[in-house]
Tab-separated table of C-alpha atoms in Angstrom:
chain	number	residue	atom	x	y	z
A	106	UNK	CA	85.485	88.913	60.257
A	107	UNK	CA	85.817	92.438	59.057
A	108	UNK	CA	83.934	93.151	55.856
A	109	UNK	CA	87.020	93.752	53.753
A	110	UNK	CA	88.392	90.316	54.551
A	111	UNK	CA	85.089	88.562	53.858
A	112	UNK	CA	85.008	90.278	50.481
A	113	UNK	CA	88.527	89.142	49.655
A	114	UNK	CA	87.649	85.555	50.532
A	115	UNK	CA	84.554	85.697	48.319
A	116	UNK	CA	86.541	87.256	45.491
A	117	UNK	CA	89.145	84.496	45.794
A	118	UNK	CA	86.378	81.903	45.418
A	119	UNK	CA	84.603	83.681	42.572
A	120	UNK	CA	87.779	84.399	40.589
A	121	UNK	CA	88.222	80.624	40.429
A	122	UNK	CA	84.601	79.735	39.653
A	123	UNK	CA	84.331	77.552	42.748
A	124	UNK	CA	80.921	78.629	44.017
A	125	UNK	CA	79.293	75.797	42.079
A	126	UNK	CA	81.004	73.217	44.338
A	127	UNK	CA	80.377	75.022	47.623
A	128	UNK	CA	77.432	73.182	49.095
A	129	UNK	CA	77.345	73.401	52.900
A	130	UNK	CA	77.738	69.665	53.523
A	131	UNK	CA	81.064	69.530	51.688
A	132	UNK	CA	82.168	72.835	53.235
A	133	UNK	CA	81.494	71.393	56.702
A	134	UNK	CA	83.692	68.445	55.702
A	135	UNK	CA	86.377	70.897	54.501
A	136	UNK	CA	86.276	72.709	57.830
A	137	UNK	CA	86.740	69.412	59.602
A	138	UNK	CA	89.787	68.604	57.428
A	139	UNK	CA	91.374	72.016	57.999
A	140	UNK	CA	90.952	71.709	61.764
A	141	UNK	CA	92.613	68.284	61.617
A	142	UNK	CA	95.584	69.848	59.824
A	143	UNK	CA	95.807	72.451	62.583
A	144	UNK	CA	95.555	69.801	65.288
A	145	UNK	CA	98.254	67.684	63.632
A	146	UNK	CA	100.817	70.255	64.760
A	147	UNK	CA	100.101	69.320	68.388
A	148	UNK	CA	100.254	65.529	67.988
A	149	UNK	CA	102.963	63.977	70.213
A	150	UNK	CA	103.876	67.458	71.513
A	151	UNK	CA	103.132	69.817	74.332
A	152	UNK	CA	101.709	73.197	73.338
A	153	UNK	CA	105.131	74.723	73.926
A	154	UNK	CA	106.993	72.291	71.661
A	155	UNK	CA	104.417	72.795	68.916
A	156	UNK	CA	104.644	76.589	69.059
A	157	UNK	CA	108.399	76.481	69.033
A	158	UNK	CA	108.771	74.189	66.039
A	159	UNK	CA	105.671	74.650	63.931
A	160	UNK	CA	104.418	78.208	64.131
A	161	UNK	CA	104.419	78.886	60.361
A	162	UNK	CA	102.170	75.907	59.705
A	163	UNK	CA	99.929	76.681	62.695
A	164	UNK	CA	99.300	80.156	61.264
A	165	UNK	CA	98.458	78.781	57.831
A	166	UNK	CA	96.089	76.114	59.061
A	167	UNK	CA	94.297	78.470	61.450
A	168	UNK	CA	93.861	80.924	58.568
A	169	UNK	CA	92.340	78.118	56.484
A	170	UNK	CA	89.898	77.390	59.301
A	171	UNK	CA	88.734	81.025	59.192
A	172	UNK	CA	88.559	80.995	55.395
A	173	UNK	CA	86.418	77.859	55.250
A	174	UNK	CA	84.230	79.036	58.116
A	175	UNK	CA	83.548	82.233	56.134
A	176	UNK	CA	82.880	80.245	52.955
A	177	UNK	CA	80.462	78.031	54.863
A	178	UNK	CA	78.639	81.071	56.294
A	179	UNK	CA	78.456	82.656	52.829
A	180	UNK	CA	77.079	79.501	51.241
A	181	UNK	CA	73.966	79.786	53.403
A	182	UNK	CA	73.846	83.583	53.737
A	183	UNK	CA	74.692	83.800	57.405
A	184	UNK	CA	76.107	87.006	58.839
A	185	UNK	CA	79.082	86.066	61.029
A	186	UNK	CA	78.794	89.099	63.290
A	187	UNK	CA	75.149	88.341	64.023
A	188	UNK	CA	75.443	84.634	64.736
A	189	UNK	CA	78.474	85.125	67.003
A	190	UNK	CA	76.655	87.857	68.967
A	191	UNK	CA	73.641	85.589	69.376
A	192	UNK	CA	75.798	82.672	70.457
A	193	UNK	CA	77.651	84.742	73.042
A	194	UNK	CA	74.249	85.543	74.547
A	195	UNK	CA	73.265	81.872	74.582
A	196	UNK	CA	76.607	80.924	76.120
A	197	UNK	CA	76.186	83.618	78.777
A	198	UNK	CA	72.981	81.927	79.874
A	199	UNK	CA	74.570	78.470	79.806
A	200	UNK	CA	77.632	79.649	81.723
A	201	UNK	CA	76.558	82.355	84.196
A	202	UNK	CA	79.616	84.094	85.646
A	203	UNK	CA	78.782	83.216	89.237
A	204	UNK	CA	78.516	79.479	88.483
A	205	UNK	CA	81.190	79.113	85.803
A	206	UNK	CA	83.970	81.289	87.210
A	207	UNK	CA	87.280	79.431	87.183
A	208	UNK	CA	85.680	76.092	86.247
A	209	UNK	CA	86.345	74.065	83.149
A	210	UNK	CA	83.218	71.899	83.436
A	211	UNK	CA	80.627	71.605	80.694
A	212	UNK	CA	77.475	73.580	81.430
A	213	UNK	CA	75.599	70.357	82.073
A	214	UNK	CA	77.961	69.668	84.960
A	215	UNK	CA	78.139	73.100	86.614
B	265	UNK	CA	86.614	89.149	62.860
B	266	UNK	CA	85.844	92.777	63.539
B	267	UNK	CA	87.610	94.183	66.588
B	268	UNK	CA	84.448	94.692	68.605
B	269	UNK	CA	83.524	91.026	68.327
B	270	UNK	CA	87.000	89.815	69.229
B	271	UNK	CA	86.845	92.011	72.328
B	272	UNK	CA	83.484	90.564	73.351
B	273	UNK	CA	84.810	87.017	72.978
B	274	UNK	CA	87.850	87.879	75.119
B	275	UNK	CA	85.655	89.582	77.716
B	276	UNK	CA	83.421	86.489	77.837
B	277	UNK	CA	86.478	84.361	78.546
B	278	UNK	CA	87.991	86.727	81.101
B	279	UNK	CA	84.738	87.325	82.998
B	280	UNK	CA	84.775	83.583	83.688
B	281	UNK	CA	88.457	83.282	84.551
B	282	UNK	CA	89.026	80.723	81.810
B	283	UNK	CA	92.281	82.031	80.378
B	284	UNK	CA	94.240	79.730	82.704
B	285	UNK	CA	92.892	76.664	80.830
B	286	UNK	CA	93.322	78.028	77.325
B	287	UNK	CA	96.482	76.377	76.100
B	288	UNK	CA	96.588	76.047	72.313
B	289	UNK	CA	96.661	72.240	72.234
B	290	UNK	CA	93.363	71.964	74.103
B	291	UNK	CA	91.867	74.836	72.104
B	292	UNK	CA	92.747	73.002	68.883
B	293	UNK	CA	90.926	69.981	70.319
B	294	UNK	CA	87.950	72.225	71.170
B	295	UNK	CA	87.861	73.532	67.617
B	296	UNK	CA	87.822	69.978	66.349
B	297	UNK	CA	84.882	69.121	68.638
B	298	UNK	CA	82.889	72.188	67.590
B	299	UNK	CA	83.385	71.387	63.917
B	300	UNK	CA	82.155	67.840	64.576
B	301	UNK	CA	78.996	69.262	66.145
B	302	UNK	CA	78.473	71.393	63.041
B	303	UNK	CA	79.079	68.422	60.743
B	304	UNK	CA	76.652	66.246	62.714
B	305	UNK	CA	73.805	68.287	61.256
B	306	UNK	CA	74.662	66.925	57.798
B	307	UNK	CA	74.981	63.251	58.743
B	308	UNK	CA	72.508	61.073	56.790
B	309	UNK	CA	71.170	64.184	55.013
B	310	UNK	CA	71.643	66.180	51.872
B	311	UNK	CA	72.635	69.810	52.356
B	312	UNK	CA	69.047	70.799	51.583
B	313	UNK	CA	67.483	68.501	54.200
B	314	UNK	CA	69.947	69.721	56.814
B	315	UNK	CA	69.250	73.395	56.110
B	316	UNK	CA	65.525	72.830	56.196
B	317	UNK	CA	65.440	70.969	59.484
B	318	UNK	CA	68.434	72.117	61.480
B	319	UNK	CA	69.223	75.746	60.748
B	320	UNK	CA	69.104	76.958	64.380
B	321	UNK	CA	71.708	74.401	65.447
B	322	UNK	CA	73.858	75.008	62.359
B	323	UNK	CA	74.028	78.717	63.265
B	324	UNK	CA	75.006	77.970	66.850
B	325	UNK	CA	77.702	75.467	65.991
B	326	UNK	CA	79.202	77.650	63.279
B	327	UNK	CA	79.308	80.538	65.767
B	328	UNK	CA	81.148	78.267	68.221
B	329	UNK	CA	83.688	77.458	65.511
B	330	UNK	CA	84.391	81.187	65.086
B	331	UNK	CA	84.523	81.740	68.847
B	332	UNK	CA	87.047	78.941	69.417
B	333	UNK	CA	89.094	79.956	66.388
B	334	UNK	CA	89.361	83.469	67.876
B	335	UNK	CA	90.232	82.065	71.317
B	336	UNK	CA	92.928	79.923	69.731
B	337	UNK	CA	94.364	82.919	67.856
B	338	UNK	CA	94.324	85.009	71.044
B	339	UNK	CA	96.064	82.309	73.061
B	340	UNK	CA	99.130	82.679	70.865
B	341	UNK	CA	98.787	86.372	69.981
B	342	UNK	CA	97.950	85.927	66.321
B	343	UNK	CA	96.159	88.690	64.448
B	344	UNK	CA	93.346	87.084	62.448
B	345	UNK	CA	93.264	89.758	59.775
B	346	UNK	CA	96.994	89.370	59.126
B	347	UNK	CA	97.170	85.592	58.962
B	348	UNK	CA	94.131	85.360	56.671
B	349	UNK	CA	95.599	87.976	54.318
B	350	UNK	CA	98.872	86.071	54.224
B	351	UNK	CA	97.115	82.775	53.592
B	352	UNK	CA	95.048	84.203	50.742
B	353	UNK	CA	98.328	85.192	49.115
B	354	UNK	CA	99.766	81.713	49.601
B	355	UNK	CA	96.573	80.137	48.252
B	356	UNK	CA	96.685	82.454	45.225
B	357	UNK	CA	100.084	81.023	44.355
B	358	UNK	CA	98.932	77.446	44.932
B	359	UNK	CA	95.786	77.947	42.880
B	360	UNK	CA	96.524	80.375	40.022
B	361	UNK	CA	93.285	81.492	38.370
B	362	UNK	CA	94.258	80.213	34.941
B	363	UNK	CA	94.976	76.681	36.223
B	364	UNK	CA	92.353	76.392	38.954
B	365	UNK	CA	89.327	77.950	37.276
B	366	UNK	CA	86.280	75.720	37.598
B	367	UNK	CA	88.268	72.782	38.985
B	368	UNK	CA	87.850	71.148	42.361
B	369	UNK	CA	91.227	69.375	42.360
B	370	UNK	CA	93.788	69.826	45.104
B	371	UNK	CA	96.685	72.054	44.064
B	372	UNK	CA	98.956	69.015	43.886
B	373	UNK	CA	96.716	67.633	41.125
B	374	UNK	CA	96.124	70.731	39.033
C	148	UNK	CA	87.835	42.218	64.207
C	149	UNK	CA	87.043	38.613	64.843
C	150	UNK	CA	84.360	37.210	62.571
C	151	UNK	CA	81.806	36.684	65.327
C	152	UNK	CA	81.908	40.343	66.284
C	153	UNK	CA	81.625	41.554	62.705
C	154	UNK	CA	78.557	39.353	62.297
C	155	UNK	CA	76.956	40.778	65.443
C	156	UNK	CA	77.545	44.326	64.194
C	157	UNK	CA	75.974	43.482	60.824
C	158	UNK	CA	73.040	41.787	62.516
C	159	UNK	CA	72.509	44.854	64.697
C	160	UNK	CA	72.341	46.992	61.564
C	161	UNK	CA	70.106	44.631	59.623
C	162	UNK	CA	67.669	44.019	62.492
C	163	UNK	CA	66.964	47.766	62.351
C	164	UNK	CA	66.773	48.065	58.546
C	165	UNK	CA	69.575	50.632	58.480
C	166	UNK	CA	71.571	49.338	55.523
C	167	UNK	CA	69.624	51.633	53.189
C	168	UNK	CA	71.211	54.702	54.859
C	169	UNK	CA	74.747	53.333	55.059
C	170	UNK	CA	76.496	55.008	52.166
C	171	UNK	CA	80.251	55.328	52.728
C	172	UNK	CA	80.329	59.132	52.688
C	173	UNK	CA	77.904	59.403	55.603
C	174	UNK	CA	79.609	56.529	57.420
C	175	UNK	CA	82.939	58.368	57.127
C	176	UNK	CA	81.195	61.382	58.672
C	177	UNK	CA	79.850	59.129	61.452
C	178	UNK	CA	83.330	57.835	62.165
C	179	UNK	CA	84.561	61.385	62.431
C	180	UNK	CA	81.783	62.235	64.919
C	181	UNK	CA	82.476	59.169	67.067
C	182	UNK	CA	86.176	59.965	67.227
C	183	UNK	CA	85.300	63.508	68.323
C	184	UNK	CA	83.198	62.072	71.157
C	185	UNK	CA	86.170	59.959	72.213
C	186	UNK	CA	88.532	62.927	72.018
C	187	UNK	CA	86.153	65.098	74.070
C	188	UNK	CA	87.105	63.063	77.124
C	189	UNK	CA	90.659	64.418	76.893
C	190	UNK	CA	89.770	68.096	76.421
C	191	UNK	CA	91.264	70.290	79.193
C	192	UNK	CA	92.775	67.180	80.821
C	193	UNK	CA	95.954	65.198	80.917
C	194	UNK	CA	95.665	61.557	79.846
C	195	UNK	CA	95.788	60.570	83.525
C	196	UNK	CA	92.937	62.845	84.595
C	197	UNK	CA	90.802	61.624	81.693
C	198	UNK	CA	91.369	57.949	82.508
C	199	UNK	CA	90.635	58.518	86.154
C	200	UNK	CA	87.372	60.366	85.673
C	201	UNK	CA	85.926	59.220	82.359
C	202	UNK	CA	86.798	55.609	81.707
C	203	UNK	CA	83.214	54.375	81.182
C	204	UNK	CA	82.609	56.933	78.433
C	205	UNK	CA	86.032	56.335	76.860
C	206	UNK	CA	85.177	52.628	76.535
C	207	UNK	CA	81.829	53.369	74.936
C	208	UNK	CA	83.136	55.882	72.437
C	209	UNK	CA	86.083	53.699	71.433
C	210	UNK	CA	83.663	50.821	70.889
C	211	UNK	CA	81.565	53.072	68.651
C	212	UNK	CA	84.674	53.900	66.631
C	213	UNK	CA	85.232	50.181	66.010
C	214	UNK	CA	81.553	49.615	65.215
C	215	UNK	CA	81.416	52.413	62.643
C	216	UNK	CA	84.772	51.408	61.156
C	217	UNK	CA	83.357	47.897	60.621
C	218	UNK	CA	80.120	49.295	59.157
C	219	UNK	CA	82.166	51.447	56.788
C	220	UNK	CA	84.264	48.449	55.696
C	221	UNK	CA	81.123	46.368	55.169
C	222	UNK	CA	79.438	49.067	53.104
C	223	UNK	CA	82.148	48.718	50.466
C	224	UNK	CA	82.969	45.029	50.964
C	225	UNK	CA	86.417	45.466	52.436
C	226	UNK	CA	87.953	42.703	54.524
C	227	UNK	CA	89.419	44.311	57.645
C	228	UNK	CA	92.048	41.631	58.189
C	229	UNK	CA	93.349	42.025	54.637
C	230	UNK	CA	93.526	45.810	54.504
C	231	UNK	CA	95.239	46.032	57.901
C	232	UNK	CA	97.824	43.411	56.864
C	233	UNK	CA	98.505	45.328	53.654
C	234	UNK	CA	98.806	48.637	55.509
C	235	UNK	CA	101.238	47.197	58.054
C	236	UNK	CA	103.433	46.219	55.099
C	237	UNK	CA	103.201	49.692	53.612
C	238	UNK	CA	103.970	51.266	56.985
C	239	UNK	CA	106.966	48.968	57.411
C	240	UNK	CA	108.426	50.392	54.216
C	241	UNK	CA	107.644	53.973	55.255
C	242	UNK	CA	109.092	53.474	58.720
C	243	UNK	CA	112.039	51.061	58.491
C	244	UNK	CA	113.099	49.931	61.982
C	245	UNK	CA	116.646	51.232	61.617
C	246	UNK	CA	115.512	54.738	60.694
C	247	UNK	CA	112.349	55.042	62.790
C	248	UNK	CA	113.482	53.450	66.058
C	249	UNK	CA	112.618	55.691	69.014
C	250	UNK	CA	111.594	58.621	66.814
C	251	UNK	CA	108.194	60.247	66.641
C	252	UNK	CA	108.790	62.037	63.325
C	253	UNK	CA	106.536	61.594	60.318
C	254	UNK	CA	108.088	59.369	57.637
C	255	UNK	CA	108.658	62.396	55.443
C	256	UNK	CA	110.982	63.790	58.122
C	257	UNK	CA	112.947	60.687	59.068
D	101	UNK	CA	90.214	42.495	65.733
D	102	UNK	CA	91.450	38.936	65.627
D	103	UNK	CA	94.279	38.221	68.068
D	104	UNK	CA	96.889	37.622	65.392
D	105	UNK	CA	96.338	41.072	63.915
D	106	UNK	CA	96.436	42.828	67.277
D	107	UNK	CA	99.750	41.106	67.956
D	108	UNK	CA	101.189	42.252	64.639
D	109	UNK	CA	100.148	45.837	65.353
D	110	UNK	CA	101.779	45.699	68.802
D	111	UNK	CA	104.908	44.145	67.334
D	112	UNK	CA	105.075	46.914	64.726
D	113	UNK	CA	104.933	49.507	67.514
D	114	UNK	CA	107.435	47.727	69.765
D	115	UNK	CA	109.956	47.017	66.986
D	116	UNK	CA	110.175	50.801	66.583
D	117	UNK	CA	110.305	51.664	70.291
D	118	UNK	CA	107.216	53.849	70.006
D	119	UNK	CA	105.360	52.764	73.146
D	120	UNK	CA	106.983	55.609	75.100
D	121	UNK	CA	105.041	58.164	73.013
D	122	UNK	CA	101.695	56.363	73.055
D	123	UNK	CA	99.735	58.199	75.700
D	124	UNK	CA	95.967	57.963	75.128
D	125	UNK	CA	95.407	61.700	74.622
D	126	UNK	CA	97.803	61.841	71.673
D	127	UNK	CA	96.492	58.546	70.306
D	128	UNK	CA	92.950	59.969	70.361
D	129	UNK	CA	94.320	62.922	68.382
D	130	UNK	CA	95.971	60.479	65.944
D	131	UNK	CA	92.694	58.661	65.454
D	132	UNK	CA	91.025	61.948	64.693
D	133	UNK	CA	93.693	62.770	62.074
D	134	UNK	CA	93.407	59.361	60.412
D	135	UNK	CA	89.634	59.664	60.164
D	136	UNK	CA	90.069	63.093	58.562
D	137	UNK	CA	92.357	61.533	55.944
D	138	UNK	CA	89.696	58.927	55.240
D	139	UNK	CA	86.972	61.575	55.016
D	140	UNK	CA	89.078	63.698	52.653
D	141	UNK	CA	88.422	61.138	49.925
D	142	UNK	CA	84.733	62.068	49.995
D	143	UNK	CA	85.128	65.851	49.928
D	144	UNK	CA	83.436	67.416	46.865
D	145	UNK	CA	82.321	63.939	45.727
D	146	UNK	CA	79.417	61.578	45.946
D	147	UNK	CA	80.147	58.191	47.521
D	148	UNK	CA	80.184	56.675	44.039
D	149	UNK	CA	82.735	59.121	42.623
D	150	UNK	CA	84.977	58.608	45.636
D	151	UNK	CA	84.878	54.811	45.379
D	152	UNK	CA	85.587	54.927	41.675
D	153	UNK	CA	88.585	57.218	41.862
D	154	UNK	CA	90.114	56.766	45.290
D	155	UNK	CA	89.713	53.192	46.461
D	156	UNK	CA	93.409	52.521	47.124
D	157	UNK	CA	93.663	55.502	49.476
D	158	UNK	CA	90.330	54.712	51.155
D	159	UNK	CA	91.629	51.239	52.003
D	160	UNK	CA	94.856	52.619	53.452
D	161	UNK	CA	93.216	55.278	55.571
D	162	UNK	CA	90.557	52.910	56.901
D	163	UNK	CA	93.312	50.478	57.837
D	164	UNK	CA	95.087	53.276	59.711
D	165	UNK	CA	91.887	53.982	61.619
D	166	UNK	CA	91.794	50.348	62.776
D	167	UNK	CA	95.509	50.375	63.612
D	168	UNK	CA	95.261	53.514	65.757
D	169	UNK	CA	92.054	52.324	67.391
D	170	UNK	CA	93.888	49.133	68.421
D	171	UNK	CA	96.906	51.128	69.629
D	172	UNK	CA	94.590	53.332	71.687
D	173	UNK	CA	92.874	50.288	73.222
D	174	UNK	CA	96.245	48.706	74.010
D	175	UNK	CA	97.559	51.875	75.641
D	176	UNK	CA	94.895	51.567	78.337
D	177	UNK	CA	94.545	47.770	78.390
D	178	UNK	CA	91.089	47.554	76.902
D	179	UNK	CA	89.914	44.342	75.257
D	180	UNK	CA	88.296	45.290	71.943
D	181	UNK	CA	86.022	42.249	71.823
D	182	UNK	CA	84.660	43.003	75.286
D	183	UNK	CA	84.001	46.705	74.869
D	184	UNK	CA	82.302	46.219	71.494
D	185	UNK	CA	80.055	43.480	72.920
D	186	UNK	CA	79.110	45.737	75.825
D	187	UNK	CA	78.428	48.677	73.514
D	188	UNK	CA	76.212	46.595	71.227
D	189	UNK	CA	74.127	45.786	74.305
D	190	UNK	CA	73.915	49.444	75.283
D	191	UNK	CA	72.987	50.408	71.716
D	192	UNK	CA	70.304	47.710	71.647
D	193	UNK	CA	68.661	49.398	74.616
D	194	UNK	CA	68.988	52.856	73.071
D	195	UNK	CA	67.644	51.673	69.726
D	196	UNK	CA	65.007	48.964	70.336
D	197	UNK	CA	64.142	47.225	67.058
D	198	UNK	CA	60.456	48.104	67.256
D	199	UNK	CA	61.150	51.843	67.651
D	200	UNK	CA	64.261	52.214	65.491
D	201	UNK	CA	63.368	50.048	62.495
D	202	UNK	CA	63.970	51.897	59.241
D	203	UNK	CA	64.601	55.239	60.997
D	204	UNK	CA	67.767	57.284	60.895
D	205	UNK	CA	66.926	59.448	63.915
D	206	UNK	CA	69.178	59.732	66.938
D	207	UNK	CA	67.896	57.752	69.935
D	208	UNK	CA	66.936	60.976	71.667
D	209	UNK	CA	64.488	61.659	68.829
D	210	UNK	CA	62.928	58.233	68.361
């Protein structure tokens, strides 16, 4: 996330005095609930049907996923840029281009 | 997410020829699986126990949540900065400071 | 669940001295993790492809969903037969046959 | 589940002509959504607070988990009694009483 956006999310939380509730276990639960709300848009539908009929809600729920992911990171002082960079390196080792190209298998099955 | 990071995530995907599989329905499922892997670190533990014993995995799984959230956004051409800004505005209306301050209730119960 | 099966699940738990950990919040998290493991079998696949290639794991993960759902019910002394009967009645009111027949809409959109 | 209950769940589905939509991939998604609704009752709360304030909803959502788990099993002709018996045997091997007693570790860490 760009810094400006992270700051706005933190300000939103702090304006409402919510930091006191934001322990990481409950924030991980929140993330799981927000992702379920996103996924609900695709229940009983193809991707195409969902995008056609439910785009406004898809946008909102995806935004909530980002917001809670940032709040989770903040609650334990993680820097999003850093952990994503590190994970891309780990994933590059798990999925080397020459083995993973064009395959949808898990790395344990490459 | 900052632009540089989004570009690295896209490059990671494209180097492996994975775009063909990335329909939003399956990416929403992926997001749900990554969040479950994050949440698993808190099963049978307090937040404190989890942070003490499982920080390296928590970092990795949270990074995967961001990566899949970006891949989902990309698959349907959403701009993360824009949708998060819009959602913060919506949430500000749902949770006005004067009603929501210090409360953990859902907006329907404020 | 038939009574015999519920008893075997409880015996499995008690033989291992696990009741002490089985608070409902963590059991709800467990349920969520088991469902994610079930859902993982359908990621990047049609239903048909998943059934063809992953039936043994689908069986195991679905069984775990039932096992944890029973353990959750037991942890707060709920009778599965009773709550399911009650919920079928509630659902019958939400989805009257004449309005819901052949439709996949949520009850709020019927 | 006892046979009578399974039959009532199937009858509920068939009275509404819903079998046509019940492919296992979407039913696995449904299960995941129902578990999220159950888990929502425990967000920002201890187990005790949740049980005190939200018992009626907890009952309903747990019942929905059982209903969708049965509908999933039916959609691919699995016998719940059989798969749970088999899984209890597998779990007994993964968690032998003498190694697992009183421990909350995953079997890979026993």
